[in-house]
Coordinates of C-alpha atoms in Angstrom, one line a residue:
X1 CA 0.0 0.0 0.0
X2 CA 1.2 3.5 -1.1
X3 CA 2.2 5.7 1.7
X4 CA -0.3 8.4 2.5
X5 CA 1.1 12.1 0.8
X6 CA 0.2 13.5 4.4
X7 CA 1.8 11.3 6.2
X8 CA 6.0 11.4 3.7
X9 CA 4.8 15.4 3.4
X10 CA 4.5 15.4 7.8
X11 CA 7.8 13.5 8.0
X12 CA 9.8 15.6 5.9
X13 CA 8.8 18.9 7.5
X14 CA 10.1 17.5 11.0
X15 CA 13.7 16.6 9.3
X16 CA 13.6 19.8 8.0
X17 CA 12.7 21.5 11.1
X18 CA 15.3 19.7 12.8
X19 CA 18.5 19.2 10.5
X20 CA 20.8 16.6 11.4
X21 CA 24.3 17.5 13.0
X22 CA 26.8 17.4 11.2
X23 CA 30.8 16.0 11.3
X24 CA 30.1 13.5 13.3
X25 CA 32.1 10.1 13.1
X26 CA 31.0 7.3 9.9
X27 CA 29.2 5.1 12.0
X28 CA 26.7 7.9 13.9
X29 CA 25.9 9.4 10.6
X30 CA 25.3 6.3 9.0
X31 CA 23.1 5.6 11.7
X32 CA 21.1 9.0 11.5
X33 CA 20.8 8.6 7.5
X34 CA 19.2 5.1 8.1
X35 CA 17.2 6.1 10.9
X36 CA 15.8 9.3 8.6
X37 CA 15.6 7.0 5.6
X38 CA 13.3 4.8 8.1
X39 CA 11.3 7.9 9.4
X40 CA 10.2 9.0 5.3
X41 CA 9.3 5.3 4.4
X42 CA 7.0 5.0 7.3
X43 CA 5.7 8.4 7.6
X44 CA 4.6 10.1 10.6
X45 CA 2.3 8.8 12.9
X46 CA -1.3 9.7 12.1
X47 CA -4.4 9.0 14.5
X48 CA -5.9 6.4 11.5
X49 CA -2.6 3.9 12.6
X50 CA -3.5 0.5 14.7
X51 CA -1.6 2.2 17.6
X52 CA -2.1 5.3 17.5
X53 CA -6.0 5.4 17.2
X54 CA -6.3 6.4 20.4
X55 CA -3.8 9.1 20.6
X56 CA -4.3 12.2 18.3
X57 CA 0.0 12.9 17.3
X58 CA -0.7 15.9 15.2
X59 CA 1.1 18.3 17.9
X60 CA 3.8 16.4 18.0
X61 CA 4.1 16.5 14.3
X62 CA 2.9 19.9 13.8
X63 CA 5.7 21.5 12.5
X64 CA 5.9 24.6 14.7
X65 CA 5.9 23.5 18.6
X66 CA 2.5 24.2 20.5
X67 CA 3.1 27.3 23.1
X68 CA 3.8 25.8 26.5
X69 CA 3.4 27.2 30.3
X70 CA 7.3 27.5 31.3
X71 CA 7.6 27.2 34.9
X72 CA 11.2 26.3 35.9
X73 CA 10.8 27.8 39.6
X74 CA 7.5 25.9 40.4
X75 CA 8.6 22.0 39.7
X76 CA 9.2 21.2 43.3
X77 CA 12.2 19.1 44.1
X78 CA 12.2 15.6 44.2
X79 CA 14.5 13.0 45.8
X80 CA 16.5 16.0 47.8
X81 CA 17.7 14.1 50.0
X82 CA 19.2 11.1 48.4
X83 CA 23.0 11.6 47.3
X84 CA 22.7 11.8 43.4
X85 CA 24.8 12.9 40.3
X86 CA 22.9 15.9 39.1
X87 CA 22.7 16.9 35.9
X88 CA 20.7 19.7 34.0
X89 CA 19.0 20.2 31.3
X90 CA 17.5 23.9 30.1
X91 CA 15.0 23.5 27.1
X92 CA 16.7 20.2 26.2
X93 CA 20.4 21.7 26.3
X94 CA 22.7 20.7 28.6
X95 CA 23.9 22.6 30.9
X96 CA 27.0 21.2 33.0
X97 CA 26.9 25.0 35.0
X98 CA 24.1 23.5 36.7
X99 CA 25.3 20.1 36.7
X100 CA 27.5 18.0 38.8
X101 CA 30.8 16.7 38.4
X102 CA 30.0 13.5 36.2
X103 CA 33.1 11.7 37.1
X104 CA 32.3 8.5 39.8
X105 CA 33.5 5.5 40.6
X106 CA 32.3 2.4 38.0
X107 CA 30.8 5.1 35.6
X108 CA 31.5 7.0 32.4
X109 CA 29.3 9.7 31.5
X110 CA 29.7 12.5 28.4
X111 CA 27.5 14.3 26.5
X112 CA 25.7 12.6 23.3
X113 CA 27.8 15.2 20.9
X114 CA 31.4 14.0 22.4
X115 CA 30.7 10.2 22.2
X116 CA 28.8 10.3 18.3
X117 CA 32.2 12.4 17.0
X118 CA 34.7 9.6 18.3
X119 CA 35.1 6.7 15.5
X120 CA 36.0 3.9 18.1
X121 CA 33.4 4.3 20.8
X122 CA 31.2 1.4 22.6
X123 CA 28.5 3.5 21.7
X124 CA 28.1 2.3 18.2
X125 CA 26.6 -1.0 19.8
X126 CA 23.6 0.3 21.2
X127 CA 23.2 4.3 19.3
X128 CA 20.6 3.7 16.7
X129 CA 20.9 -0.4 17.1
X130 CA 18.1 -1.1 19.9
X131 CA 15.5 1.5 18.4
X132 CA 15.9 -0.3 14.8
X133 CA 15.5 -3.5 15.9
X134 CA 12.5 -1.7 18.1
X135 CA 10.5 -0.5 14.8
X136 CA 9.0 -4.0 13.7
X137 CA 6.7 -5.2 14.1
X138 CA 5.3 -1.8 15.1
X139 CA 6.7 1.1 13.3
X140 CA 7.8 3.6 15.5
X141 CA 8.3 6.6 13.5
X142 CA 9.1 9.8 16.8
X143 CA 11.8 7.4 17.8
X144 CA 13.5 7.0 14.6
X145 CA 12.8 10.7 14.4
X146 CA 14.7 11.2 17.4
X147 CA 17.8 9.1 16.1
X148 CA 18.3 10.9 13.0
X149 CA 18.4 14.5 14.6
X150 CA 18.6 14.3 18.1
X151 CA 22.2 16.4 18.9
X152 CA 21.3 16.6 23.0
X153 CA 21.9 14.0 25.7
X154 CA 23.9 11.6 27.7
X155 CA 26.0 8.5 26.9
X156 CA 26.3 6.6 30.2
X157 CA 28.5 3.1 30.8
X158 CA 28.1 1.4 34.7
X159 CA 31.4 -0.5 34.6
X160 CA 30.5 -2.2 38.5
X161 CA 28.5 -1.1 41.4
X162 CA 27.6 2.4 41.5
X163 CA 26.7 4.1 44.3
X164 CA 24.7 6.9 43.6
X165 CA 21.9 7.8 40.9
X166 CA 22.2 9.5 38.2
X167 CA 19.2 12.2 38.5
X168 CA 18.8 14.2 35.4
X169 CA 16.4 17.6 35.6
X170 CA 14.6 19.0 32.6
X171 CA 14.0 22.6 33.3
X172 CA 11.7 24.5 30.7
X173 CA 11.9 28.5 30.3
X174 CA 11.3 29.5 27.0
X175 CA 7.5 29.0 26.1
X176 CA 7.5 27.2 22.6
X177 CA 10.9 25.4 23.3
X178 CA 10.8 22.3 21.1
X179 CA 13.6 19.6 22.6
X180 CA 14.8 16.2 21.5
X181 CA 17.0 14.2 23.7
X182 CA 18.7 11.1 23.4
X183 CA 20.3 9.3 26.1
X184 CA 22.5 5.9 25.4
X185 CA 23.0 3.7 28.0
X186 CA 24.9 0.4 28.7
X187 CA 25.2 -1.9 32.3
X188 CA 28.1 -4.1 31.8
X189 CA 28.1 -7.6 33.1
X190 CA 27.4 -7.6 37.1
X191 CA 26.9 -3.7 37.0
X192 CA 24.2 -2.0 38.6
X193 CA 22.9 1.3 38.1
X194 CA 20.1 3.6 38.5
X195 CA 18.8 6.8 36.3
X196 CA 16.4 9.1 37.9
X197 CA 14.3 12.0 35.7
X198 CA 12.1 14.6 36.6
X199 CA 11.0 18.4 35.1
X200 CA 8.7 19.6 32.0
X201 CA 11.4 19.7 29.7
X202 CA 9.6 21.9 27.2
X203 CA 6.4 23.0 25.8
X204 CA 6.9 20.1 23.4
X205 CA 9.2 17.3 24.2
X206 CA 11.3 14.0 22.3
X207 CA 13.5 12.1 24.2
X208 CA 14.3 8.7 23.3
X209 CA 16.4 5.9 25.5
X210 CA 18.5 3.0 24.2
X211 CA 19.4 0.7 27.2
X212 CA 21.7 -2.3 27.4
X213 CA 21.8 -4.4 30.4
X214 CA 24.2 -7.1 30.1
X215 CA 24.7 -10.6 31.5
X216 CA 23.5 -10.5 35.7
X217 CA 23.2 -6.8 35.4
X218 CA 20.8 -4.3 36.8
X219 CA 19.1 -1.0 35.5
X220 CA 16.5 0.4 37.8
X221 CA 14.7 3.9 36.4
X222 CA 12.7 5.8 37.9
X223 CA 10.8 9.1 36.3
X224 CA 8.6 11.7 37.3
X225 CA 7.5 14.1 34.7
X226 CA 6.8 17.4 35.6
X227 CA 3.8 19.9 36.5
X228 CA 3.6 21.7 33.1
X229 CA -0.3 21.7 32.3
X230 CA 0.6 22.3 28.8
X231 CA 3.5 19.8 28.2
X232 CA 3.1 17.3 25.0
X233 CA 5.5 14.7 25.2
X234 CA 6.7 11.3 23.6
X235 CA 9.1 8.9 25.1
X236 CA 10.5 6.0 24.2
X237 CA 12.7 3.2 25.8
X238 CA 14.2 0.8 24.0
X239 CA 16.0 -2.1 26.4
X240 CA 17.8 -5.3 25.6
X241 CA 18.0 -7.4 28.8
X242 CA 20.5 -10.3 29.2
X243 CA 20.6 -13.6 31.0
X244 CA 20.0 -13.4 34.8
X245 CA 19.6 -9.9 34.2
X246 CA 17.3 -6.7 35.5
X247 CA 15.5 -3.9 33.9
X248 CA 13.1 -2.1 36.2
X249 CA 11.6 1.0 35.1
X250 CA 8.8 3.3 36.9
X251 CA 7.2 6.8 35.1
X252 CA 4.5 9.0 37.1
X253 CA 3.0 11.5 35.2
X254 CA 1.1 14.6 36.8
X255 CA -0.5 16.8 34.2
X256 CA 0.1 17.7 30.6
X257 CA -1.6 18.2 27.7
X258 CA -0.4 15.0 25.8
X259 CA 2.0 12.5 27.1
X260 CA 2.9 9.5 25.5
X261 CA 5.3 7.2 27.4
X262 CA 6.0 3.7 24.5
X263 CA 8.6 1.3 26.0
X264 CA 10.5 -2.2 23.8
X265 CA 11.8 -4.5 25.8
X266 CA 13.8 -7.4 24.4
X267 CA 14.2 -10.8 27.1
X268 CA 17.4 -12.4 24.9
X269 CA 19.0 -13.8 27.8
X270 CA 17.6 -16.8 30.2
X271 CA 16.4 -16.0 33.5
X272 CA 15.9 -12.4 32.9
X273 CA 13.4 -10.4 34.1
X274 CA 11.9 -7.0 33.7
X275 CA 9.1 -4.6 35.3
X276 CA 7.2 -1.8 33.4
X277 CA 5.0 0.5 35.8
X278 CA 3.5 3.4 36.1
X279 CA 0.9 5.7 37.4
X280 CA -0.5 8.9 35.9
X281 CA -3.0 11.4 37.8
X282 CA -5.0 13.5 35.0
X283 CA -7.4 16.3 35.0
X284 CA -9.3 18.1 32.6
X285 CA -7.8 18.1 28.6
X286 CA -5.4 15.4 29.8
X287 CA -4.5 12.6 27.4
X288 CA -2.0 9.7 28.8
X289 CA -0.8 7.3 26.9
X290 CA 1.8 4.1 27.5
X291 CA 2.5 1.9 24.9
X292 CA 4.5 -1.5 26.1
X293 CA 5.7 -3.9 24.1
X294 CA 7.9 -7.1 25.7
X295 CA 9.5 -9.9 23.3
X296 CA 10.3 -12.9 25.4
X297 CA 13.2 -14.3 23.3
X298 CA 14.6 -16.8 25.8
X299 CA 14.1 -19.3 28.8
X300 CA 12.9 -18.5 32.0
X301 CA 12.3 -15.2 32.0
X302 CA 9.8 -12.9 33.5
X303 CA 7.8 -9.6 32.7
X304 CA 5.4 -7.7 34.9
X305 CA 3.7 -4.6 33.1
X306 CA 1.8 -2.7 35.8
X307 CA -0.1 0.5 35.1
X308 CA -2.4 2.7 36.9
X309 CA -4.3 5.8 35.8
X310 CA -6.3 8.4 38.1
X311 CA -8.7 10.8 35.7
X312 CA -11.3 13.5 36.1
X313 CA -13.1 16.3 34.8
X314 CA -13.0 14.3 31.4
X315 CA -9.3 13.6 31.1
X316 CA -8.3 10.4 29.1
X317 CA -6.3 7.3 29.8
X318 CA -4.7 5.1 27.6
X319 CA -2.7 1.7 27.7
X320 CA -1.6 -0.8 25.0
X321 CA 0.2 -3.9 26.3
X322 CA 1.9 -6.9 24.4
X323 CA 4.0 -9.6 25.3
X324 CA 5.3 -11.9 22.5
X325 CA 6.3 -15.2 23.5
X326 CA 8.4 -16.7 20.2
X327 CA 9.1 -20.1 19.9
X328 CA 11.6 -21.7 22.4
X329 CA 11.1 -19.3 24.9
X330 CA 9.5 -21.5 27.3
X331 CA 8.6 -21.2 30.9
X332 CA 7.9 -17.7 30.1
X333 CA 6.3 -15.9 33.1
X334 CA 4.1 -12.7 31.6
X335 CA 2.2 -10.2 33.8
X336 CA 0.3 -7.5 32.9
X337 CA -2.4 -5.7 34.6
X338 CA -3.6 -2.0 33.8
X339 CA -6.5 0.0 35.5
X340 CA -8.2 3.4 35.7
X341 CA -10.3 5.0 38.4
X342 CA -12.3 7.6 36.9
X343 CA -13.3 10.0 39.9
X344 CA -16.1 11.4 37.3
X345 CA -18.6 10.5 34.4
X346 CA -16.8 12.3 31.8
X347 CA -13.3 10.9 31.9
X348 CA -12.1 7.7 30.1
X349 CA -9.9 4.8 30.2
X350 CA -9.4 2.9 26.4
X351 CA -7.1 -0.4 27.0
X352 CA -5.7 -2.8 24.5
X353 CA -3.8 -5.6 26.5
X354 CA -2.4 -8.0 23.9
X355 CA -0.9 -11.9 24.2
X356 CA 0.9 -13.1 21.4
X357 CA 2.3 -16.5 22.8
X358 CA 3.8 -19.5 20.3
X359 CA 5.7 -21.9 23.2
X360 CA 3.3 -24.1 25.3
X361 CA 5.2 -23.9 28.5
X362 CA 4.2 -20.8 29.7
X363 CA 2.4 -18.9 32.5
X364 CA 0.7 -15.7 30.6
X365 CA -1.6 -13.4 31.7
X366 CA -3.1 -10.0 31.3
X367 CA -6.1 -8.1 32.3
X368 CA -7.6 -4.8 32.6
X369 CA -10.4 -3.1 34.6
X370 CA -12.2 0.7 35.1
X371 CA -14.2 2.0 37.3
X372 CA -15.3 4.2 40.4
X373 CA -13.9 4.8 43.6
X374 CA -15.6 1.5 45.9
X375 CA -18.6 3.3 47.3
X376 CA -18.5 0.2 50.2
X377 CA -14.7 1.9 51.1
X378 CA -15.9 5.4 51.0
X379 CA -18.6 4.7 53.3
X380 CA -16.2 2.7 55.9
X381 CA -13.9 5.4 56.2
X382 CA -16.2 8.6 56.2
X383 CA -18.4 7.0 59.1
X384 CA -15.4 7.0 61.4
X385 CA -14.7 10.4 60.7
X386 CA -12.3 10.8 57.8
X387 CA -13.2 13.6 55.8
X388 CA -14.7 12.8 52.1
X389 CA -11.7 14.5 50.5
X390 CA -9.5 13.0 52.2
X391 CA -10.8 9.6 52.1
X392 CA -11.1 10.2 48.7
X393 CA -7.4 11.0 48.2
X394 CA -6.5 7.7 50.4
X395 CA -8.2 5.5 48.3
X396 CA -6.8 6.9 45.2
X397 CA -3.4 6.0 46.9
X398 CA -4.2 2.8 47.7
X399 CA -5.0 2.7 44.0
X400 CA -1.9 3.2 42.3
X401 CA 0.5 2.0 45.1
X402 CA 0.3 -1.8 43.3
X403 CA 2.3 0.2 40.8
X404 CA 4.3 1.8 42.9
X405 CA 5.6 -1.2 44.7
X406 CA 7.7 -1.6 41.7
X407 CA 10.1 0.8 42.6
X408 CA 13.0 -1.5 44.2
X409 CA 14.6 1.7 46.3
X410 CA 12.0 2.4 49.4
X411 CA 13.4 5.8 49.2
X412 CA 12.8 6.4 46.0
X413 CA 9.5 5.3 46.1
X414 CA 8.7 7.5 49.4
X415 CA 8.6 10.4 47.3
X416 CA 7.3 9.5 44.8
X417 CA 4.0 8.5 47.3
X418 CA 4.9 12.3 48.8
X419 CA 4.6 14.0 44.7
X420 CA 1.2 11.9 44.4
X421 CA -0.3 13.2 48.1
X422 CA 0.8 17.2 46.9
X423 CA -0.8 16.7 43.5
X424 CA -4.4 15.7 45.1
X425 CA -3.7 18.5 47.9
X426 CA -3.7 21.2 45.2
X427 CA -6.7 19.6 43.6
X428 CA -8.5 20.1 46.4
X429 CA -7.7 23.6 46.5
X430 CA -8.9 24.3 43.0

């Protein structure tokens, strides 16, 4: 079938809105020309796709950057008081004034730019690799966007143990900023290592994440994304776990216009496992979307996909889930659950969990609910004095704490629990 004119005309703007860097080493650009060459074959996404019927893309395509509500002073801070490797990002440029010292025991980090101009790097593994091998057999087309222009990011490497996180900040001043961000990311064999991410970022936002966790290695993430009632974001997250390996990743989302949060996962070695969660809290014009799909390409491995979404005043939830099982991957263990509580009449929650499974020794499973806060609950509480608000608000934690759960760090997790209760404070104050 002929590619729609809209959809090549859509795609070529963007490249031309965004032109590729340029003296970089051989290999990078002959990853950006492949990954551009990918993006005008496929088109931009348009809201007649399979998985994007649900999701309106057209201002993330649009090719001027919808306005956005800059408030770099008003994201509150989050994990303050855990030890971290700060590092800053102002409308998607980095900024190492505000930034840590990156040098740290068992880790390399350097900005995207240094490590793509360097014609023997590691990098050249993973940069443009794990997002291709992402794109079938559901074209991605913003990700392969983000790999033929994106000049901003980090390239990280966890040699060992490290101590601290890595917390990167997304600060957003100028109204219609319009960032793309790449970070590239690999866990060597018995490393361990843990990104953090918080802020708006910008009034429109592309930041894509290629992670390689080797052989009995660990890569825990945990993301909170930002205040900003006008944000309109796309993510993506492609990972390639190894045997005996961990990938554990976490996003809340408070807010925004459009968010949409995809994630690849890739089980190649045995006895690997990996956990997808996440939690969003919308009001009003409020579209959330995560998009998950796990391949299970090996023994013994596990995957839980765990998803929560609070809506009201007509706000909308969204969540498509696969796991593919291929053949010889057996005693497979596949979890997926994903739920909205709808605090009104006129929000919604549209789910599409999927199962594609072709061993016969495994333990699959997905399902998916919506509904109203238990009325039985609300009762029990108020009638020993709890206010209705505040009842209200405790149920709604108990809601999407399933999801929390998956956060490994108790810290970590702690505040994000603390960024959930503020949220539903200021709702109550209008």
């Amino acid at each position: 079938m002929a590619l729609p004119a809209k959809k090549r005309d859509d795609a070529a703007a963007l490249l031309a809105a965004h032109p590729a860097p340029v003296g970089e080493s051989r290999w990078a650009t002959e990853a950006r020309e492949q990954a551009a060459a990918w993006f005008l074959e496929t088109g931009a996404p348009a809201a007649r796709d399979e998985y994007w019927r649900f999701t309106n893309p057209a201002t993330l395509i649009s090719a001027e950057p919808p306005k956005g509500e800059a408030q770099p002073a008003e994201e509150p801070a989050i994990w303050s008081d855990v030890e971290r490797i700060r590092i800053v990002f102002v409308d998607g440029v980095f900024r190492p004034d505000l930034s840590d010292d990156l040098a740290e025991e068992n880790l390399t980090i350097e900005p995207l730019s240094d490590a793509l101009s360097v014609d023997i790097h590691w990098a050249r593994d993973v940069f443009g690799l794990l997002e291709g091998r992402g794109q079938a057999p559901v074209p991605r087309p913003l990700a392969s966007l983000n790999t033929a222009v994106a000049r901003q990011g980090m390239v990280i490497r966890a040699t060992g143990k490290v101590s601290r996180p890595v917390a990167m900040r997304y600060l957003h001043e100028e109204d219609d900023c319009d960032a793309v961000i790449r970070h590239v990311i690999r866990v060597d064999e018995g490393a361990s290592f843990t990104l953090l991410e918080n802020g708006p970022a910008a009034a429109r936002f592309n930041k894509c994440m290629e992670v390689e966790v080797a052989d009995g290695a660990e890569f825990h993430h945990v993301r909170s994304q930002g205040r900003e009632h006008e944000r309109r974001a796309v993510t993506h997250i492609f990972a390639r776990v190894g045997a005996n390996a961990l990938f554990k990743t976490f996003t809340m989302t408070a807010n925004g216009r459009l968010t949409r949060n995809e994630c690849v996962v890739e089980m190649t070695g045995d006895n690997g496992s990996a956990h997808i969660a996440g939690c969003c809290l919308g009001d009003g014009s409020f579209l959330h979307d995560d998009t998950v799909f796990i391949t299970h390409d090996a023994e013994h491995c596990e995957s839980r996909q765990v998803f929560k979404k609070v809506l009201r005043n007509g706000a909308t939830g969204v969540f498509q889930g696969k796991i593919l099982v291929k053949p010889g991957a057996q005693k497979t263990d596949g979890y997926q659950i994903s739920q909205g509580l709808l605090l009104d009449d006129n929000s919604q929650f549209l789910a599409k969990p999927e199962l594609e499974i072709y061993a016969d020794d495994v333990a699959c499973s997905h399902g998916s609910t919506v509904g109203a806060v238990d009325p039985t609950a609300l009762f029990y509480l108020t009638s020993r004095g709890v206010p209705k608000d505040a009842a209200q608000d405790m149920l709604v934690l108990a809601f999407v704490d399933e999801a929390v759960q998956e956060i490994a760090d108790e810290r970590l997790a702690d505040d994000i629990r603390a960024r959930l209760q503020a949220w539903m404070a200021r709702r109550r104050q209008g």
